[in-house]
Coordinates of C-alpha atoms in Angstrom, one line a residue:
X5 CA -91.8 -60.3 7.2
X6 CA -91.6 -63.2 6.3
X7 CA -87.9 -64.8 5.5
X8 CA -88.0 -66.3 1.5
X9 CA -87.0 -69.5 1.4
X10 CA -83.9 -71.3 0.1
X11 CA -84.3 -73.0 -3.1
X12 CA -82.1 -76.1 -4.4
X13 CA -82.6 -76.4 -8.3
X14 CA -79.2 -78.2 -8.5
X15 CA -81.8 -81.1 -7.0
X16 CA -83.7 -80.6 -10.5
X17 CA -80.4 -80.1 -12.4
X18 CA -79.1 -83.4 -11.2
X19 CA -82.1 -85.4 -12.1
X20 CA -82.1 -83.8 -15.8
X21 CA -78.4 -84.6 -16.2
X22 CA -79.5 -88.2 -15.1
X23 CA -82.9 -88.6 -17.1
X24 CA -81.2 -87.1 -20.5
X25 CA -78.2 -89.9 -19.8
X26 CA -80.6 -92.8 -19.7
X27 CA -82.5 -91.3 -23.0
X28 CA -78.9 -90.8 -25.1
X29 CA -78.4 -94.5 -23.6
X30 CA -81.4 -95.4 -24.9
X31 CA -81.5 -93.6 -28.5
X32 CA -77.9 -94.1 -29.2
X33 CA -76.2 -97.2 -27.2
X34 CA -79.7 -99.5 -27.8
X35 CA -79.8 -98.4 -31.0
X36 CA -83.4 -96.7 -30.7
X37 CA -83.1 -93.7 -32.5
X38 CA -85.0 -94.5 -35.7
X39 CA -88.6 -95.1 -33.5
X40 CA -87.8 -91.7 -32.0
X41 CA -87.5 -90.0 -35.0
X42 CA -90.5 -91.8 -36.7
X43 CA -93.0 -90.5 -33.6
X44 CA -91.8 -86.7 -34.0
X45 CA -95.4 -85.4 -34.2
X46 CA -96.2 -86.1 -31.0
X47 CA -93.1 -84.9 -29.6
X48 CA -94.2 -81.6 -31.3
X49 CA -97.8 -82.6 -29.6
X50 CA -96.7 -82.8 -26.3
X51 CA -94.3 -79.3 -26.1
X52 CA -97.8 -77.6 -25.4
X53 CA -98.9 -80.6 -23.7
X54 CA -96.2 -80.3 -21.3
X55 CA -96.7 -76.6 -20.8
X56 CA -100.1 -77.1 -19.6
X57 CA -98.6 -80.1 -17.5
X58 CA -96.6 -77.9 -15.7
X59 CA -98.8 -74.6 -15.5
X60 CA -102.2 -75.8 -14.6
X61 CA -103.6 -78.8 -13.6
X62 CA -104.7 -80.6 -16.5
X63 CA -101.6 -83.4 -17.0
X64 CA -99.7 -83.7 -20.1
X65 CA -102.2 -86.2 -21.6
X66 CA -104.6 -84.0 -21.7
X67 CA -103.1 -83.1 -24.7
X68 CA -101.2 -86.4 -25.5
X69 CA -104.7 -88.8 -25.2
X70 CA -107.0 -86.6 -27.5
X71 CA -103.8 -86.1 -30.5
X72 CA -103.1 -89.9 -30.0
X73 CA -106.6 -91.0 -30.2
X74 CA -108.7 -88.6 -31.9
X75 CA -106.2 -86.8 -34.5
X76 CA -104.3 -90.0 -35.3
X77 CA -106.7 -92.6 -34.5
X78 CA -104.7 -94.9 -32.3
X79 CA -106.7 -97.4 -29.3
X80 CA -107.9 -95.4 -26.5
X81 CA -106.1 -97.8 -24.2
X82 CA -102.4 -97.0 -25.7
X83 CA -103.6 -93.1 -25.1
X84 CA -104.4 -94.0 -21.7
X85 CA -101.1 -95.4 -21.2
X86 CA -98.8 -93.1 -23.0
X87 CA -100.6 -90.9 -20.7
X88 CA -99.3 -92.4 -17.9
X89 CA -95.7 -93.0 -19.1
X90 CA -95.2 -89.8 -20.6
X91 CA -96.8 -87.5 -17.3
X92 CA -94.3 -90.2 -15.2
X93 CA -91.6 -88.1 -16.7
X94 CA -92.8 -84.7 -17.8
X95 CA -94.8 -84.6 -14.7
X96 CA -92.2 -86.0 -12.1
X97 CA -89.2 -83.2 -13.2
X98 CA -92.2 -80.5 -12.6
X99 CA -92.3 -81.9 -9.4
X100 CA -89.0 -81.8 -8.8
X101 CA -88.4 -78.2 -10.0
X102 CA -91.9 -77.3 -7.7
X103 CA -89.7 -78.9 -4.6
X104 CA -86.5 -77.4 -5.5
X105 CA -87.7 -73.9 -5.6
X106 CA -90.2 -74.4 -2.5
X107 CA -93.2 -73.6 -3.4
X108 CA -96.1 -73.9 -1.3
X109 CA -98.3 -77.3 -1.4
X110 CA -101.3 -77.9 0.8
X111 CA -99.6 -81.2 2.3
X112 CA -102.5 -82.7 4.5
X113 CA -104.7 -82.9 1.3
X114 CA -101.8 -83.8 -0.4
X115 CA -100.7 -86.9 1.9
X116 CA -103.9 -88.0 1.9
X117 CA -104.4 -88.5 -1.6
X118 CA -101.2 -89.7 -2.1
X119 CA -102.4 -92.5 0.0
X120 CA -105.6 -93.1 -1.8
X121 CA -104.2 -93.0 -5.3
X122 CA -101.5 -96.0 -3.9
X123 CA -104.7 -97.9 -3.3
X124 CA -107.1 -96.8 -5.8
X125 CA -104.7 -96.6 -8.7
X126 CA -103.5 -100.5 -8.7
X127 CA -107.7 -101.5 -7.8
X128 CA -108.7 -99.4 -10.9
X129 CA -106.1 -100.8 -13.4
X130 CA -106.4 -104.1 -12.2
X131 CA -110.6 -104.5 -11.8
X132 CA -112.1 -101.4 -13.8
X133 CA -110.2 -100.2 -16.9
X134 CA -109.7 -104.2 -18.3
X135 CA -113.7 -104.5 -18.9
X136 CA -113.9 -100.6 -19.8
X137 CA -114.2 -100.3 -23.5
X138 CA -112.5 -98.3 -25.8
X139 CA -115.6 -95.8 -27.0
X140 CA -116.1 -95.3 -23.1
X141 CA -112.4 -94.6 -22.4
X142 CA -113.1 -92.2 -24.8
X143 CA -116.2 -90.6 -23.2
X144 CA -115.2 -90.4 -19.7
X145 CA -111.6 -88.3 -21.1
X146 CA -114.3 -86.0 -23.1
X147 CA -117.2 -85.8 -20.2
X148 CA -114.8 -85.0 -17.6
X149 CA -112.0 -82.5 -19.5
X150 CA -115.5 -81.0 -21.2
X151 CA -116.9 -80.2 -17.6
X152 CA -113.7 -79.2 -16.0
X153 CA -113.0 -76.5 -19.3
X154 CA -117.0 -75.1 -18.5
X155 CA -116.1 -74.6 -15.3
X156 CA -113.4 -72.4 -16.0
X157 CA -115.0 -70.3 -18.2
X158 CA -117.4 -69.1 -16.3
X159 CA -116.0 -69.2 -12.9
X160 CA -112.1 -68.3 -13.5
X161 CA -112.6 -65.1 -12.3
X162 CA -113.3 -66.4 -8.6
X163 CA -110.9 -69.3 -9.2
X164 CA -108.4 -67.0 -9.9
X165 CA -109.1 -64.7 -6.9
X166 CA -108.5 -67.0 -4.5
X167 CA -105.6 -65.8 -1.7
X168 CA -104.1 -68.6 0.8
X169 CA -105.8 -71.4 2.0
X170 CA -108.6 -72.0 4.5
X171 CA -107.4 -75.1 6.3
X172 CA -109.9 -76.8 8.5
X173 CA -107.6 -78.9 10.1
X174 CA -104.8 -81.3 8.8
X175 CA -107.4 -84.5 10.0
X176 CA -109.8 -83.0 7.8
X177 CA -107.9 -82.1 5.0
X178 CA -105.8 -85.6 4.9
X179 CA -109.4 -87.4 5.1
X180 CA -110.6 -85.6 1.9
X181 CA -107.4 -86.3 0.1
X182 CA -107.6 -89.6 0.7
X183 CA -111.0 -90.6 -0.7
X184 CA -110.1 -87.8 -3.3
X185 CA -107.3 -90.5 -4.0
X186 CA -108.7 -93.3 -3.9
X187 CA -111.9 -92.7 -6.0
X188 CA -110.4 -91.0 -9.0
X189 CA -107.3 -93.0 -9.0
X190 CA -110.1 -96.1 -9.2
X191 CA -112.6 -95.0 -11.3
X192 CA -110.5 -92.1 -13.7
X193 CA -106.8 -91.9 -13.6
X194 CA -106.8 -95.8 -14.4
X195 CA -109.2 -95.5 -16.9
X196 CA -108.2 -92.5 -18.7
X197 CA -104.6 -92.1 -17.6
X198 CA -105.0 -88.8 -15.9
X199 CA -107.0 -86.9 -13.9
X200 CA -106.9 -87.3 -10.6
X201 CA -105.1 -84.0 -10.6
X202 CA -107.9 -82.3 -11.7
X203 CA -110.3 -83.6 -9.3
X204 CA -107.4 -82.4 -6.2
X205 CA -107.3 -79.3 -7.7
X206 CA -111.1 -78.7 -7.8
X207 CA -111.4 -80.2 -4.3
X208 CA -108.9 -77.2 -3.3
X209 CA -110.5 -74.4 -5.1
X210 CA -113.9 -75.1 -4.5
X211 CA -114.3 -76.5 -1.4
X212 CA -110.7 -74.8 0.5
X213 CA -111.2 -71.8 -1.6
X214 CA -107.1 -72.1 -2.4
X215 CA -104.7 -70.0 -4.0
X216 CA -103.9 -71.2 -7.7
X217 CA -100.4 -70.9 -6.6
X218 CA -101.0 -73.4 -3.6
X219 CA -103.7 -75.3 -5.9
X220 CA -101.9 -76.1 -9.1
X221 CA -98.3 -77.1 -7.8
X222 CA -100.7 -79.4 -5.6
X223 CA -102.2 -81.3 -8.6
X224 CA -98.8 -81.4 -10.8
X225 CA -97.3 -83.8 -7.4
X226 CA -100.6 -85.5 -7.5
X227 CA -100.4 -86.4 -10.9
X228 CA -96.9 -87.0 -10.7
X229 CA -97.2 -89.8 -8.3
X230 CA -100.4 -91.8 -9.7
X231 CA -98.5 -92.0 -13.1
X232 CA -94.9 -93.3 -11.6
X233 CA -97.2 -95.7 -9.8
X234 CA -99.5 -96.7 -13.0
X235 CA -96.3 -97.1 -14.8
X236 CA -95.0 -99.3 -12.3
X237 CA -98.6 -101.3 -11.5
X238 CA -98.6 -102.1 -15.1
X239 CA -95.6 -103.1 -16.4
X240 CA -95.5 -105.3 -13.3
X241 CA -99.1 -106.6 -14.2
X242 CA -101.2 -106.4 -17.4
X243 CA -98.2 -104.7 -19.4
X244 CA -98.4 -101.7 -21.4
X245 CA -100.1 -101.4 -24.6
X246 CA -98.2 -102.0 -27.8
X247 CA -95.9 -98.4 -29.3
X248 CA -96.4 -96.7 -25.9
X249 CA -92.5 -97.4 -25.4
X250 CA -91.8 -95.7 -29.0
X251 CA -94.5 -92.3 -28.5
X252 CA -92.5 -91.9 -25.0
X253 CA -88.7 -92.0 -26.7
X254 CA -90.1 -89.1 -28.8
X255 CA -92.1 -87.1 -26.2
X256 CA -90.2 -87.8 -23.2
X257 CA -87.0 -85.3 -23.6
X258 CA -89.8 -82.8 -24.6
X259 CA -91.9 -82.8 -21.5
X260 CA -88.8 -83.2 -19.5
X261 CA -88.5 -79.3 -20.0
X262 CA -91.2 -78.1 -20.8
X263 CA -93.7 -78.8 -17.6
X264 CA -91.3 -76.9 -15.5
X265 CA -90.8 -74.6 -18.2
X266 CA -95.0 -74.1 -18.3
X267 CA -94.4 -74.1 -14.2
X268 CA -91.4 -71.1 -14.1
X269 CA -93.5 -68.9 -17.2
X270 CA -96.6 -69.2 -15.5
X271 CA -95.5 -67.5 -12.8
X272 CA -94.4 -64.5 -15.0
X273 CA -97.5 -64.6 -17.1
X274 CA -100.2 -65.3 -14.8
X275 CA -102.1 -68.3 -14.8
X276 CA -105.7 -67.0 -15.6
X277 CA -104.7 -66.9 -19.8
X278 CA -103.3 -70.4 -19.4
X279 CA -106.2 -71.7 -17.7
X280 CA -108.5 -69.4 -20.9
X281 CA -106.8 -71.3 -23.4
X282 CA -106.7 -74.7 -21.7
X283 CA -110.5 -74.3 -21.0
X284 CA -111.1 -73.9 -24.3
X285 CA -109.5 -76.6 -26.2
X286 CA -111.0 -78.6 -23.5
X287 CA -114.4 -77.9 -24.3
X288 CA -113.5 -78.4 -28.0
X289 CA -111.9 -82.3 -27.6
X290 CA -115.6 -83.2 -26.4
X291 CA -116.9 -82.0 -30.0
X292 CA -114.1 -83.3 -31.3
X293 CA -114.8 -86.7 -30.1
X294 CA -118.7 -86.3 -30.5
X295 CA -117.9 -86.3 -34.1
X296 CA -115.9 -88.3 -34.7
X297 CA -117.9 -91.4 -33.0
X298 CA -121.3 -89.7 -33.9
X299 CA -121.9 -92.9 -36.2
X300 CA -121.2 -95.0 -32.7
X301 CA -123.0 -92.9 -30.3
X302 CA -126.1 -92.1 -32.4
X303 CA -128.1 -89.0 -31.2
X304 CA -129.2 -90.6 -28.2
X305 CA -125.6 -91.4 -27.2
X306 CA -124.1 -87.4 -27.8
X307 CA -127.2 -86.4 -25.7
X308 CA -126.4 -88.3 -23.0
X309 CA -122.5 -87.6 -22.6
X310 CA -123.9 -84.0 -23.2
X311 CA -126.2 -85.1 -20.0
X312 CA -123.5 -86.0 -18.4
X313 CA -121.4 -82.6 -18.8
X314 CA -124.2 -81.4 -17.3
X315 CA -124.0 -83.6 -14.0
X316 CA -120.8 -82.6 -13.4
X317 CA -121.2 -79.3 -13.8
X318 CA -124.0 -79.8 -10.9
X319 CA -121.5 -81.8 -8.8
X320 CA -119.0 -78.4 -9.0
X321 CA -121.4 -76.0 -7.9
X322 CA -122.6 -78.3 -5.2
X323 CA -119.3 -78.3 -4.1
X324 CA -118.6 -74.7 -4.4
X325 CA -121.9 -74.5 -2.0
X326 CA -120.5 -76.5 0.6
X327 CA -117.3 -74.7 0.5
X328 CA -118.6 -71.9 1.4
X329 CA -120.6 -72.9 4.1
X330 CA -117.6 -74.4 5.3
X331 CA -115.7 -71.3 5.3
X332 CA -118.5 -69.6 6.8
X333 CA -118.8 -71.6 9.6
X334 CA -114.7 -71.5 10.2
X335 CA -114.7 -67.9 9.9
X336 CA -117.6 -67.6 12.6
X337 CA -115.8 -70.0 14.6
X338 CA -112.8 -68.0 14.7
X339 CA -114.4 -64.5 15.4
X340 CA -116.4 -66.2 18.5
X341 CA -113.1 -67.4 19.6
X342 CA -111.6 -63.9 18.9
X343 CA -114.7 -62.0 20.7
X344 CA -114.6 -64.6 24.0
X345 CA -110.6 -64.2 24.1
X346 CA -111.2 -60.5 24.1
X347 CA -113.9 -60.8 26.6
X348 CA -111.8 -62.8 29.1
X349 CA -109.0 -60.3 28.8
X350 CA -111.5 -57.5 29.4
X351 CA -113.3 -59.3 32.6
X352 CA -109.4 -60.0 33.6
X353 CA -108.6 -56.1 33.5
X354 CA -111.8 -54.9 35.7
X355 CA -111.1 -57.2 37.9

């Protein structure tokens, strides 16, 4: 059997102790407690969003970007970045409790889009999301969470089935991870402030046929890292958009709990209800947002993005279909090498 391993939450402990000082600095020595109070709703907002954070792999602004932009009508580009600044805390102490407690992570992939997103990530934000506009920030969050929810529904089932990992080799896997990195951290996690997670996670249930368990503590890291580093890339660079700073004060003690709270109940729970419900309201931010711009988009313009659903939809199943033929040829590979070991050891017997 195999011996459990040792966990260190003090690791996590310590980092709360040191995050919460910092905030109390921040609210009560700066004098900042008034803009923390005044942005309570979306501290309310982003206890759910940080559940999901933590207990599947949909980020916390996949809550945070549709109640910023849709419900109270903010710019898409201070979604995007709230997105990031919020998921580089709620995000990062999931990751931290995911460590402590030693889960399992499918590192090769892992690595290599770590890699990718360190490249990708600063390209996007610096030569993609400036000349992006706002409608279309909007889109591509809708298109893509839309897709991703339609997947779910009809194929959690299988998703959720999913025991270990089929690892084709650690070359491979670090390979896909990093142009799994470095696309989506280019053209969607600096546009829309989150999702290269998602597009990790698909890569491992789709194509490595992975293990939720494996899967989704893969995608929190992932999405942990790209926002730390979008955080950094643009405060460094083009600067963050105007009342990010105050939206964070009010969220950020929030999802500091609650994604590893959404990672420790999940694992009570189950994940397939979480992933139901996230599904859902997934599918319903893309009518959400198709009606709310209908007078922008025109028919033609909610056909299209409905279009576009569709394409991705195709892009999943094609890579459900070479997942499986890659598991079928590893799994043929290994019984030939199980059927010519056992023929050498027979031919060695007779002998």
């Amino acid at each position: 059997m195999q011996q459990k391993l040792k966990q260190h939450l003090w690791i996590w402990l310590l980092w709360l102790v040191g995050f919460y000082a910092v905030w109390l600095y921040l609210v009560i020595g700066l004098g900042y407690w008034p803009e923390a109070k005044a942005h309570w709703p979306i501290a309310v907002a982003m206890a759910i969003g940080s559940y999901a954070a933590g207990s599947t792999p949909m980020g916390g602004g996949t809550v945070g970007f549709p109640v910023l932009v849709l419900l109270f009508e903010l710019p898409a580009t201070l979604g995007r970045d709230f997105s990031f600044a919020v998921q580089a805390i709620g995000m990062t102490s999931a990751s931290i409790f995911i460590l402590a407690r030693r889960q399992p992570i499918a590192w090769a992939m892992l690595k290599g889009a770590m890699l990718g997103s360190l490249i990708g990530t600063p390209l996007g934000i610096w030569l993609i999301a400036p000349y992006i506009p706002g409608l279309w920030i909007k889109l591509v969050f809708a298109v893509v969470w839309a897709s991703f929810g339609i997947l779910h529904l009809y194929r959690v089932n299988e998703i959720a089935g999913h025991s270990g990992m089929t690892e084709f080799n650690e070359k491979w896997d670090f390979k896909v991870g990093c142009w799994i990195g470095l696309l989506s951290g280019a053209a969607v996690a600096s546009v829309t402030g989150v999702g290269i997670d998602m597009v990790l996670y698909t890569a491992l249930v789709l194509l490595c046929r992975t293990d939720l368990k494996i899967a989704i503590p893969t995608s929190v890291i992932i999405m942990a890292f790209t926002s730390v580093l979008g955080v950094i890339v643009k405060n460094l660079s083009t600067g963050m958009q105007p009342g990010v700073f105050e939206n964070w004060l009010a969220a950020a003690p929030v999802v500091a709990l609650g994604a590893p709270l959404g990672v420790f109940i999940v694992a009570l729970i189950g994940r397939k209800p979480t992933l139901l419900v996230v599904a859902f309201l997934c599918v319903l931010q893309f009518f959400w947002t198709m009606h709310s711009e209908r007078a922008s988009l025109g028919l033609s313009g909610m056909l299209l993005s409905t279009l576009a659903v569709g394409i991705c939809l195709l892009g999943f199943e094609q890579l459900r279909r070479w997942g499986a033929k890659l598991v079928g040829e590893r799994s043929a590979t290994a019984e030939h090498k199980v059927a010519d070991k056992q023929g050498a050891i027979a031919a060695a017997g007779s002998k």
